[in-house]
Coordinates of C-alpha atoms and ligand atoms in Angstrom, one line a residue:
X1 CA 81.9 134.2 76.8
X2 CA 81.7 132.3 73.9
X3 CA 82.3 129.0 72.2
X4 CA 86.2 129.9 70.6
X5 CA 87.0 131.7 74.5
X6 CA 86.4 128.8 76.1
X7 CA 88.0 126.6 74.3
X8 CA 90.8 128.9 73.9
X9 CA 90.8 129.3 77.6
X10 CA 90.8 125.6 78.3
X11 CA 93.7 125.0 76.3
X12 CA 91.6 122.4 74.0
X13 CA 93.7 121.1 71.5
X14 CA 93.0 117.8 69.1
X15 CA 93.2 115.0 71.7
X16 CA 95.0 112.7 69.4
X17 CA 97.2 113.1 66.7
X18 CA 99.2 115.9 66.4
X19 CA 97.4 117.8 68.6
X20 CA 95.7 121.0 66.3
X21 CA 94.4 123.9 68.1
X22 CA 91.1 123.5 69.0
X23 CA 90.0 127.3 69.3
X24 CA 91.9 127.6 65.6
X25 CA 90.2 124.5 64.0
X26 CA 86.5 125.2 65.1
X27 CA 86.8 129.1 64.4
X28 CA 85.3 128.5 61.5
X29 CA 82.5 127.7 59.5
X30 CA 81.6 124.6 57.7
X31 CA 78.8 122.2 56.2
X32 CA 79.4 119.3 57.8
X33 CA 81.0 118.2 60.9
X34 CA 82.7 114.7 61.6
X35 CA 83.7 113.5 64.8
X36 CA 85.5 110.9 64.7
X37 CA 84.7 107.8 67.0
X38 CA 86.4 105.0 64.9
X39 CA 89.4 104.5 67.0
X40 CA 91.5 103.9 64.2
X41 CA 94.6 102.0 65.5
X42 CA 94.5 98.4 65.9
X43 CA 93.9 97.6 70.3
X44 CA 93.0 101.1 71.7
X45 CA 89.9 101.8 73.9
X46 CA 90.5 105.4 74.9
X47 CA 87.2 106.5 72.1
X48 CA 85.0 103.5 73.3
X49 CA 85.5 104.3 76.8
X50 CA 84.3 107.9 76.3
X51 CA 81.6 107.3 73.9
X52 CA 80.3 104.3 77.1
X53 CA 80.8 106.7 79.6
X54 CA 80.8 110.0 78.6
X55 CA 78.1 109.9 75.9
X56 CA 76.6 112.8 77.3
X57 CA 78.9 115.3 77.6
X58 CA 80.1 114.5 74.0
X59 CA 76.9 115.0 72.4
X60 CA 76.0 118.0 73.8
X61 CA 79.7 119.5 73.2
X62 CA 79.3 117.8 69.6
X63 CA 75.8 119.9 69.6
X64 CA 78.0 123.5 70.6
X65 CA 80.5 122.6 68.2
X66 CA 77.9 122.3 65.5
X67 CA 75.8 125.3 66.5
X68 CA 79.3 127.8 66.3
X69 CA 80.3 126.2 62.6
X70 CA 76.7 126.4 61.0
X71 CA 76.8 122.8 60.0
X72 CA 74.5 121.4 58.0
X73 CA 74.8 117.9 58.4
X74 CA 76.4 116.2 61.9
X75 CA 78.2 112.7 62.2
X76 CA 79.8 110.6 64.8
X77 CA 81.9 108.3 62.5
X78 CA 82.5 104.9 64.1
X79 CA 82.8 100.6 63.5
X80 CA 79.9 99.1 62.8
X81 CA 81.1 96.4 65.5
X82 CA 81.0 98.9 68.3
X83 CA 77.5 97.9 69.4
X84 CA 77.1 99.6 73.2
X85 CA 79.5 102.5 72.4
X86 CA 76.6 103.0 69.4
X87 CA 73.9 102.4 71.5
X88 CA 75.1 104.9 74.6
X89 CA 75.3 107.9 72.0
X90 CA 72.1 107.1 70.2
X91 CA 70.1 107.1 73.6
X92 CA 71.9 110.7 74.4
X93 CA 71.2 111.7 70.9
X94 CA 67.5 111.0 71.0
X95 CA 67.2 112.1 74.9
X96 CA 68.6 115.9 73.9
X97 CA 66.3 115.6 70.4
X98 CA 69.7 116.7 68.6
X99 CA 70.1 115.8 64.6
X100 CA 73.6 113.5 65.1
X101 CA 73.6 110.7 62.8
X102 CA 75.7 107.9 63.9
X103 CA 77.9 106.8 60.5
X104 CA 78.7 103.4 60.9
X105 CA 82.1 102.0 59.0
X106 CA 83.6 98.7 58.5
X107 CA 86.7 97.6 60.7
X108 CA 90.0 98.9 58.4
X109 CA 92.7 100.7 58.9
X110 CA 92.7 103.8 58.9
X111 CA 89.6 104.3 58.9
X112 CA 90.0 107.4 61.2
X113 CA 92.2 109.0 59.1
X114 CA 90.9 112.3 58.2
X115 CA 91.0 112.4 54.6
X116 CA 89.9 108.8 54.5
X117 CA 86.7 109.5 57.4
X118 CA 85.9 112.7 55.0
X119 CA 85.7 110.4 51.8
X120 CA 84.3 107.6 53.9
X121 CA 81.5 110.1 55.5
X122 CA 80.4 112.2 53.1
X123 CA 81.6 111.2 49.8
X124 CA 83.8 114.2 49.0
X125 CA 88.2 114.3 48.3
X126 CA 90.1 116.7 50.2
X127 CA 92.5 117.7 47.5
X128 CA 96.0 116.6 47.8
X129 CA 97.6 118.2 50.4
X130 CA 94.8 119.7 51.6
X131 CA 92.7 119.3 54.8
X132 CA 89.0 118.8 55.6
X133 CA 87.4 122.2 55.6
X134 CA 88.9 122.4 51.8
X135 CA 84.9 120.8 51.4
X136 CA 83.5 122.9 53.5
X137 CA 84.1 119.9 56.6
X138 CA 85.7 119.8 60.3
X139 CA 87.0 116.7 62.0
X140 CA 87.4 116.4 65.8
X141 CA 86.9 113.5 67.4
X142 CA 85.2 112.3 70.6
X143 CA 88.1 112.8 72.7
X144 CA 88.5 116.6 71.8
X145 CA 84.3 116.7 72.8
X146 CA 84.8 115.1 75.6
X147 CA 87.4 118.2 76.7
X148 CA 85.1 120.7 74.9
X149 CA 82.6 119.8 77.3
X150 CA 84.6 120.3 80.2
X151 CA 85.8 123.9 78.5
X152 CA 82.2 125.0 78.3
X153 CA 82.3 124.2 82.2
X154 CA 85.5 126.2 82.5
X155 CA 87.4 123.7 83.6
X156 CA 90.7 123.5 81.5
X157 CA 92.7 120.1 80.1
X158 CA 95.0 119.0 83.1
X159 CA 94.1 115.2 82.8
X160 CA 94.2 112.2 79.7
X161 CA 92.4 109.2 79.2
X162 CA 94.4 106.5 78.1
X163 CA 94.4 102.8 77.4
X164 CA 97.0 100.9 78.6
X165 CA 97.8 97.6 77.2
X166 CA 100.1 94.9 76.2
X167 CA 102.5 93.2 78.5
X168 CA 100.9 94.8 81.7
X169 CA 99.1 93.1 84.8
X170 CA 96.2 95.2 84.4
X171 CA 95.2 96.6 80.8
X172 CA 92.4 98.9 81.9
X173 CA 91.5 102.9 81.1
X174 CA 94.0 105.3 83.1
X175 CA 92.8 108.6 84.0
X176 CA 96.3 111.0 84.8
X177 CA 97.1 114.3 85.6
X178 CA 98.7 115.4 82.3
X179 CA 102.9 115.2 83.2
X180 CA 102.8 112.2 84.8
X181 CA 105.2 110.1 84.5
X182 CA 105.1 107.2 82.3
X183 CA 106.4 104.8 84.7
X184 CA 104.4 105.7 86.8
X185 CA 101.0 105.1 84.8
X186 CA 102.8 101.6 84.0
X187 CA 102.9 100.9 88.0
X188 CA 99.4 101.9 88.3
X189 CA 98.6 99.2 86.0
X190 CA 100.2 96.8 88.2
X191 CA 103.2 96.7 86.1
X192 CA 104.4 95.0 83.1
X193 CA 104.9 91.1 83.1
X194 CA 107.8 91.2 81.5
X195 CA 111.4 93.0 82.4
X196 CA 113.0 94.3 79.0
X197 CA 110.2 96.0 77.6
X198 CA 109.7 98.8 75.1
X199 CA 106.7 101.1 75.5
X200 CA 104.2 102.5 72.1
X201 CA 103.5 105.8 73.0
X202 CA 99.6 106.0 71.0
X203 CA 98.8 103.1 68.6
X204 CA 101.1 100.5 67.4
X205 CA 100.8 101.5 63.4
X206 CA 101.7 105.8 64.4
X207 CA 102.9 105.8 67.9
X208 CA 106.4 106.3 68.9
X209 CA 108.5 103.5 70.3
X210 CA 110.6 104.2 73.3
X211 CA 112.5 101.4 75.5
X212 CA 111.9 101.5 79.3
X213 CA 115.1 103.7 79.6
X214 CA 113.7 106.2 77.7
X215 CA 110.2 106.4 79.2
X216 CA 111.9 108.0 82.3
X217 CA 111.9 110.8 81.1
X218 CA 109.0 111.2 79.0
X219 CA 105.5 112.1 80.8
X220 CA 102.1 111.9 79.4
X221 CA 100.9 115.1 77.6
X222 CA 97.5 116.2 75.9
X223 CA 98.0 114.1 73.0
X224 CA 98.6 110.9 73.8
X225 CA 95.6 108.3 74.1
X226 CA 97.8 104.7 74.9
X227 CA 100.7 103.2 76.2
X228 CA 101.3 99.3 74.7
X229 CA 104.0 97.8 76.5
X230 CA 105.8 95.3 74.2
X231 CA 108.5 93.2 75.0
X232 CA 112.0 94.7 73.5
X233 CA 112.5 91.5 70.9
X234 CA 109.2 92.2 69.3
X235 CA 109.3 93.4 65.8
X236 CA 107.7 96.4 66.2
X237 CA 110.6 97.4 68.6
X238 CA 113.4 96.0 66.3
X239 CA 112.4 98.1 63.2
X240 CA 112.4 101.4 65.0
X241 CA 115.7 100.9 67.0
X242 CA 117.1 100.3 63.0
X243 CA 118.2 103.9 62.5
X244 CA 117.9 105.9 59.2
X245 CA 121.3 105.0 57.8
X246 CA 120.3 101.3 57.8
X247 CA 117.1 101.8 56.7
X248 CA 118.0 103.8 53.7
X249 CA 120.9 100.7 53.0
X250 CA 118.5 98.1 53.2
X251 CA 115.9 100.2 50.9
X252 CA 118.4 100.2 48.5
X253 CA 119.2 96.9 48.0
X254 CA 116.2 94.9 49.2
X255 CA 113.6 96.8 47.1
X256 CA 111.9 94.4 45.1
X257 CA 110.0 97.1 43.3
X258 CA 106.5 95.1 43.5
X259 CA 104.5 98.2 44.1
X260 CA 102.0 97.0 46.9
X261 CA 102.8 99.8 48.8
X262 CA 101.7 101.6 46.6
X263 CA 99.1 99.9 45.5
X264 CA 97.8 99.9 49.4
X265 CA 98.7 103.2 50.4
X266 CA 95.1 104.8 51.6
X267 CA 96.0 108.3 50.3
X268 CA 97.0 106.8 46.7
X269 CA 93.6 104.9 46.6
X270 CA 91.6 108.0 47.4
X271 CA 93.7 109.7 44.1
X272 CA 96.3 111.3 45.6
X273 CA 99.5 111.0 43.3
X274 CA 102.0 109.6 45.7
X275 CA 103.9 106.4 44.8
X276 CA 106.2 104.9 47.5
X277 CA 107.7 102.0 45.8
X278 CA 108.7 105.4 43.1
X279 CA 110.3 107.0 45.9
X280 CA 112.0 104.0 46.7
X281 CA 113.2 103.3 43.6
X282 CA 114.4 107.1 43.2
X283 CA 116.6 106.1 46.4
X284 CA 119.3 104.3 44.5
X285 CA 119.8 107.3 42.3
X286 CA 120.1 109.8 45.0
X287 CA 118.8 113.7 43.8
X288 CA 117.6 115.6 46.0
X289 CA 115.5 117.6 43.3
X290 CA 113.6 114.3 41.8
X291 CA 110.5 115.7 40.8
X292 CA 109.3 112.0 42.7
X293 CA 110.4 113.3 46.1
X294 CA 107.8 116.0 46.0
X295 CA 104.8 113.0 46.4
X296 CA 106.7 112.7 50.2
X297 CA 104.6 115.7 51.0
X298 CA 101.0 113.6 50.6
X299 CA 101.8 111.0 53.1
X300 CA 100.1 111.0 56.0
X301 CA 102.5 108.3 58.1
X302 CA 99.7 105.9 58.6
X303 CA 102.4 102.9 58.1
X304 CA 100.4 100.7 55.9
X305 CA 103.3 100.3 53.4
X306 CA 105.7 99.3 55.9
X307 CA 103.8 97.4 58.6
X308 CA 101.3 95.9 56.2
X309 CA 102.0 95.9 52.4
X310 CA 105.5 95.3 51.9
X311 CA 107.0 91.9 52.0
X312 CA 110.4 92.7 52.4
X313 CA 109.7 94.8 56.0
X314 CA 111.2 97.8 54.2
X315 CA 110.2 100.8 55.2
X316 CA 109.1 103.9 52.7
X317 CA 107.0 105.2 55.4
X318 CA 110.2 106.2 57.6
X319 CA 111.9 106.6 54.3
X320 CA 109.1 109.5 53.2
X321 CA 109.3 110.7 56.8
X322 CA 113.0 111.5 56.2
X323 CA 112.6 112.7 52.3
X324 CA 109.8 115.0 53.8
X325 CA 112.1 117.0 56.3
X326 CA 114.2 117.3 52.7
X327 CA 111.6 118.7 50.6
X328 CA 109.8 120.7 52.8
X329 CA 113.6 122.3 54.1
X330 CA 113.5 123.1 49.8
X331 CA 110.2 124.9 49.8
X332 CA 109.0 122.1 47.5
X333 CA 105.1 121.5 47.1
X334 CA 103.0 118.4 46.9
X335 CA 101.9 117.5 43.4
X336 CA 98.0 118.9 43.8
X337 CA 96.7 116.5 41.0
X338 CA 93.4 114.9 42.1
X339 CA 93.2 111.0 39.8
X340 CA 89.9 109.2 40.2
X341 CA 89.5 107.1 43.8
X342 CA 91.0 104.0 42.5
X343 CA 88.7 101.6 41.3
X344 CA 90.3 98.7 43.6
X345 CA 90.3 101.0 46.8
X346 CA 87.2 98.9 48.5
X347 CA 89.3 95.5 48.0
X348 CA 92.3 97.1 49.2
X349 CA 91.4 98.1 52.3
X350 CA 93.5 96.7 55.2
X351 CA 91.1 94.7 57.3
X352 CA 92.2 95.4 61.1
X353 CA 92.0 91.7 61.9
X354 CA 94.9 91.3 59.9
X355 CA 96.9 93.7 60.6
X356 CA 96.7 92.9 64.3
X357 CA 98.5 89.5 62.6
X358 CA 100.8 90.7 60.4
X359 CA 102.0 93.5 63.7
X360 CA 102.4 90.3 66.0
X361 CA 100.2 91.9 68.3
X362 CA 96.8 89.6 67.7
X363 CA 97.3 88.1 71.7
X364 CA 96.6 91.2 73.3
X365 CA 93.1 91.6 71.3
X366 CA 91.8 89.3 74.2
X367 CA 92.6 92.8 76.4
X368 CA 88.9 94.4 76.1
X369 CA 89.9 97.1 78.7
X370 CA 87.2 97.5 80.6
X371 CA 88.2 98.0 83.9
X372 CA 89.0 102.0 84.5
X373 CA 91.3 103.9 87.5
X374 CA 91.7 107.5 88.0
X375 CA 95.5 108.0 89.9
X376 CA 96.9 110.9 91.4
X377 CA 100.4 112.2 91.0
X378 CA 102.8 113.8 93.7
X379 CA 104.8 115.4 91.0
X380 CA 104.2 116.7 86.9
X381 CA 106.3 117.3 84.6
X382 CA 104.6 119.7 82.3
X383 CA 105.7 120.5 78.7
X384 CA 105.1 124.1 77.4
X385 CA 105.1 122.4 74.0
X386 CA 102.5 119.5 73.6
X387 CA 101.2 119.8 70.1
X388 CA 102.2 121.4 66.8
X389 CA 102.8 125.2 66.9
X390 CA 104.2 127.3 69.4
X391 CA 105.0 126.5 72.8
X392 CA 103.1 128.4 75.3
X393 CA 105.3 131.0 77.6
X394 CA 105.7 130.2 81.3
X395 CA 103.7 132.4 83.4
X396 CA 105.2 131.1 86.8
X397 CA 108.0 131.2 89.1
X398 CA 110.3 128.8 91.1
X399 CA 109.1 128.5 93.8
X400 CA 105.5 129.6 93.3
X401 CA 102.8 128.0 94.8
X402 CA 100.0 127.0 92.0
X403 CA 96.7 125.4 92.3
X404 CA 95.4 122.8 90.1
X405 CA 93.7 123.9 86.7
X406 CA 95.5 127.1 87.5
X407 CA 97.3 128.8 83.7
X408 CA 101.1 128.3 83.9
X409 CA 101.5 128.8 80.2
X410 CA 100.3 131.5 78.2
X411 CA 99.8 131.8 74.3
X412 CA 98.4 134.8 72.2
X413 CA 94.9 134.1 70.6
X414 CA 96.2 134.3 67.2
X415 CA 99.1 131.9 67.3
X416 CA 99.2 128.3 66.6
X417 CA 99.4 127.2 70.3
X418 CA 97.5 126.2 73.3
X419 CA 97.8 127.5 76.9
X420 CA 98.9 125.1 79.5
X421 CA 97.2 124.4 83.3
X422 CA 98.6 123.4 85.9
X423 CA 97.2 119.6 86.5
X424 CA 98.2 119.5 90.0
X425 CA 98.6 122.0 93.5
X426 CA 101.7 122.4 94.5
X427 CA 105.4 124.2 94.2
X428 CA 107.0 125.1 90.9
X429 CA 110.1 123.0 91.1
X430 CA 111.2 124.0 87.3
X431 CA 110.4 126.1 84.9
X432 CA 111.9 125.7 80.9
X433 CA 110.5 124.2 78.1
X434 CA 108.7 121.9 80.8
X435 CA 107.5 123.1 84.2
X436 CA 107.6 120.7 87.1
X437 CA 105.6 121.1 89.9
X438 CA 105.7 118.7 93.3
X439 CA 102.2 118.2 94.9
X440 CA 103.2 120.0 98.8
X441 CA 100.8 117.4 100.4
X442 CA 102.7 114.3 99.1
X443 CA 99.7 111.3 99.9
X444 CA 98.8 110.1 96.2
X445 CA 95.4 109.1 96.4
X446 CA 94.9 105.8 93.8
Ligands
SF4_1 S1 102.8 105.7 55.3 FE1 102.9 104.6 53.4 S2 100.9 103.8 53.1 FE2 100.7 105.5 54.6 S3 100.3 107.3 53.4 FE3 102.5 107.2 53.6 S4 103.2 106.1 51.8 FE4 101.0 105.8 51.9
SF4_2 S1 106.3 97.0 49.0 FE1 108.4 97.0 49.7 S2 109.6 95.8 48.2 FE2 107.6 96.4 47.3 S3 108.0 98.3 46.2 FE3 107.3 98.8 48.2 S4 109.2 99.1 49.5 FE4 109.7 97.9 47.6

C-alpha cells in the first residue's frame, strides 16, 4: 500500500488549524517541504513535546513525506530558543543520515503561519490568496508527522496531544482518546483553580472561547492542540462574549483611523493588498459591493490587529471574519495583486514576549509543561465532521459493538474529508453528526 492509502486510511488530517486532508495535501508533488515546528501561538507545548519525544517517528514520517512529493530541499521550521526540542531532531536526523535541515526563526508571532513560514523558509510569496504549493512548497507540521508515522504503522488517528494550561492545578501534556470530553481532560489536570472560568479551545490569538457551560458539550477532536483555562473576567473572554452587533457599533464610532493594523498585519507586510483600518473605515458607509470588502478574502484570522495593534481594542479581525462570510456568499475574489514585502516588515514583527503582555496572559509563561499523562475515557463523543470538507458517513449501528481504531466513518478518496476511527471499544450509543460510543468495561485507567 502506499504513502497517500495510508494516510487516507488513517484518516490523517492537518493536526492543527483547520484541519486539511492529509491524503489530499501530500498527493502531490513539490520542491520543497516545510514542517512546521514553530508552535506559533503564544504558551502552547503540544510541537515541543513531540519534537522531545517523538523525534523519531517524525523524522522518519518527515523522510516518507519527502520521498512521495520529490522534494528537493527539506525543513523543520522552528524558534531559535527551542534548544532540546532542536537538539532531539538533529540527533535523529544525523542517526537515520536523512538531508532535514533544521530552519531556525526568531520568537514572533505568527511565525507558523503558512504564508509567513514559506516567506520566512525559503524566501518565496505565495500569491495573494493563494496557498503554499502555488511555489512549488507543502507545509505540515510536526504534529501531522507524528500521526503520519503512526498511519505508515496502520494504526489510524483516535488520540490528540494537547497542552493544557492556564488556571489548572496541573498544566502538563494530555494524551486523549479523540471525543473526550472537555471537562473531563480539565479533571485530569487536577482541575482549574478557579470556579467561573472560560476555556481557549487552541491558542489564545486563533482559538475559540467557550465558558465552562459550553464546554459540556464540546469534546476534543483531531484538531485541537490546547485547552487554556482563563478566568471569565479576563479580557480575552470579555471581547468574545461582545457579539457582532456591538462590535460592528463600537467599530463605527471608536475607529480612530491610525492604521496600525494595518500597518502590522503579517499578510499586508509580506504584499498582500489588504488594509483593515480601510475596511473599517468602509463600515460607516455600509455597501456591501465596496470594492474594499474584497481585501476580507486575504486575511488569515491571525488576530494581530485586534489583540496586538490596535489601541482602541476594536476588532477588524472579527469584523473581516464577518465581511468574509459576505463576500464570499457574493462570489467576490481577493484582489491578487502581489506589492513588494514591505520594507518595515522585520521591525514590525510582533515579538511573542509582548504579546503574551499586551493578551494578559504573561503569568502563565512560568507553565513550561513538562509533566505528561495519557487518560482513558469510558465514553466518546465522536464528530463525523472534524475538519474542513465533508463529514464522513457513519458506517455503524446502535447498538453495535466496535473496537478501538475500528472505521466508523467513511469518506470517498476523492472528497475533501477524512474517515473517522473509533477511539475507544465499546457500544454505539448514538449515531448523527457525532457518534457516541460507551466503553462496556467501564474502569478508566489514568
Ligand atoms: S487578523 Fe488582522 S492582522 Fe491578521 S491577517 Fe487579518 S487583518 Fe491582518
Ligand atoms: S488599529 Fe484600531 S483604531 Fe486604528 S485603524 Fe485599526 S481598527 Fe481603527
Amino acid at each position: 500500500m502506499d504513502l497517500i492509502e495510508k494516510i487516507y486510511n488513517a484518516g490523517v488530517v492537518g493536526a492543527g488549524g483547520a484541519g486539511f486532508p492529509s491524503h489530499i495535501k501530500l498527493n502531490n508533488r513539490a520542491e520543497y517541504l516545510i514542517i512546521n515546528g514553530v508552535e506559533c501561538e503564544p504558551l502552547l507545548g503540544t510541537d515541543k513535546f513531540l519534537m522531545r519525544n517523538k523525534a523519531k517517528e517524525i523524522v522518519l514520517a518527515i523522510n516518507e513525506i519527502a520521498k512521495n512529493l520529490g522534494a528537493r530541499e527539506v525543513f523543520i521550521a522552528t524558534k531559535e530558543s527551542y534548544n532540546e526540542e532542536i537538539n532531539s531532531v538533529t540527533k535523529e536526523i544525523k542517526e537515520n543520515g536523512f538531508r532535514i535541515k533544521i530552519h531556525k526563526m526568531k520568537s514572533f508571532y505568527p511565525a507558523g503561519d503558512e504564508q509567513v513560514l514559506v516567506k520566512e523558509v525559503i524566501g518565496k510569496t505565495v500569491p495573494p490568496g493563494g496557498i503554499p504549493i502555488n511555489v512549488n512548497t507543502v507545509v505540515s507540521n510536526v504534529g501531522t508527522a507524528y500521526n503520519i508515522y503512526e498511519a505508515i504503522n496502520d494504526k489510524p488517528v483516535i488520540r490528540k496531544f494537547i497542552s493544557i494550561l492556564g488556571e489548572i492545578k496541573n498544566p502538563m501534556i494530555l494524551n486523549v482518546p479523540i471525543g473526550t470530553s472537555i471537562l473531563e481532560c480539565i479533571n485530569a489536570a487536577g482541575g482549574s483553580t478557579i470556579k467561573d472560568y472560560a476555556i481557549i479551545i487552541g491558542g489564545p490569538m486563533m482559538g475559540k472561547i467557550i465558558s465552562h457551560e459550553e464546554a459540556k458539550n464540546r469534546t476534543i477532536t483531531k484538531t485541537d492542540g490546547a485547552l487554556i483555562i482563563i478566568s471569565k473576567n479576563h479580557v480575552l473572554y470579555k471581547r468574545k462574549s461582545l457579539g457582532l452587533d456591538k462590535i460592528i457599533k463600537i467599530s463605527k464610532s471608536a475607529c480612530i483611523q491610525c492604521s496600525y493594523c494595518t500597518d502590522l498585519c503579517p499578510r499586508f507586510l509580506l504584499g498582500h493588498v489588504i488594509r483593515p483600518h480601510r475596511i473599517m473605515r468602509a463600515l460607516t458607509c455600509f455597501d456591501e459591493d465596496n470594492e474594499i470588502f474584497n481585501e476580507s478574502l486575504l486575511c488569515s484570522e491571525c488576530g494581530v490587529c485586534e489583540n496586538y495593534a490596535c489601541p482602541m481594542g476594536l476588532s477588524p479581525r472579527e469584523v473581516n471574519v464577518y465581511i468574509k462570510s459576505i463576500v464570499r456568499a457574493k462570489g467576490k475574489k481577493a484582489n491578487q495583486k502581489l506589492l513588494e514585502e514591505n520594507s518595515m516588515r522585520d521591525f514590525r514583527l510582533v515579538p511573542t514576549e509582548k504579546l503574551l503582555i499586551r493578551l494578559g496572559l504573561n503569568k502563565y509563561k512560568t507553565q513550561k509543561l513538562q509533566s505528561y499523562m495519557e487518560i482513558s475515557a469510558d465514553k466518546v463523543t465522536i464528530s463525523l465532521k472534524q475538519h474542513i470538507g465533508s463529514p464522513a458517513k457513519p458506517v455503524v449501528e446502535v447498538g453495535q459493538r466496535v473496537e478501538e481504531g475500528q472505521l466508523i466513518g467513511d469518506i470517498e478518496k476523492n472528497l475533501l474529508g477524512a474517515k473517522i476511527h473509533a477511539s475507544i471499544s465499546g457500544i454505539v450509543k448514538h449515531v448523527g453528526e457525532q457518534i457516541v460510543i460507551e466503553s462496556d468495561n467501564k474502569e478508566v485507567i489514568k
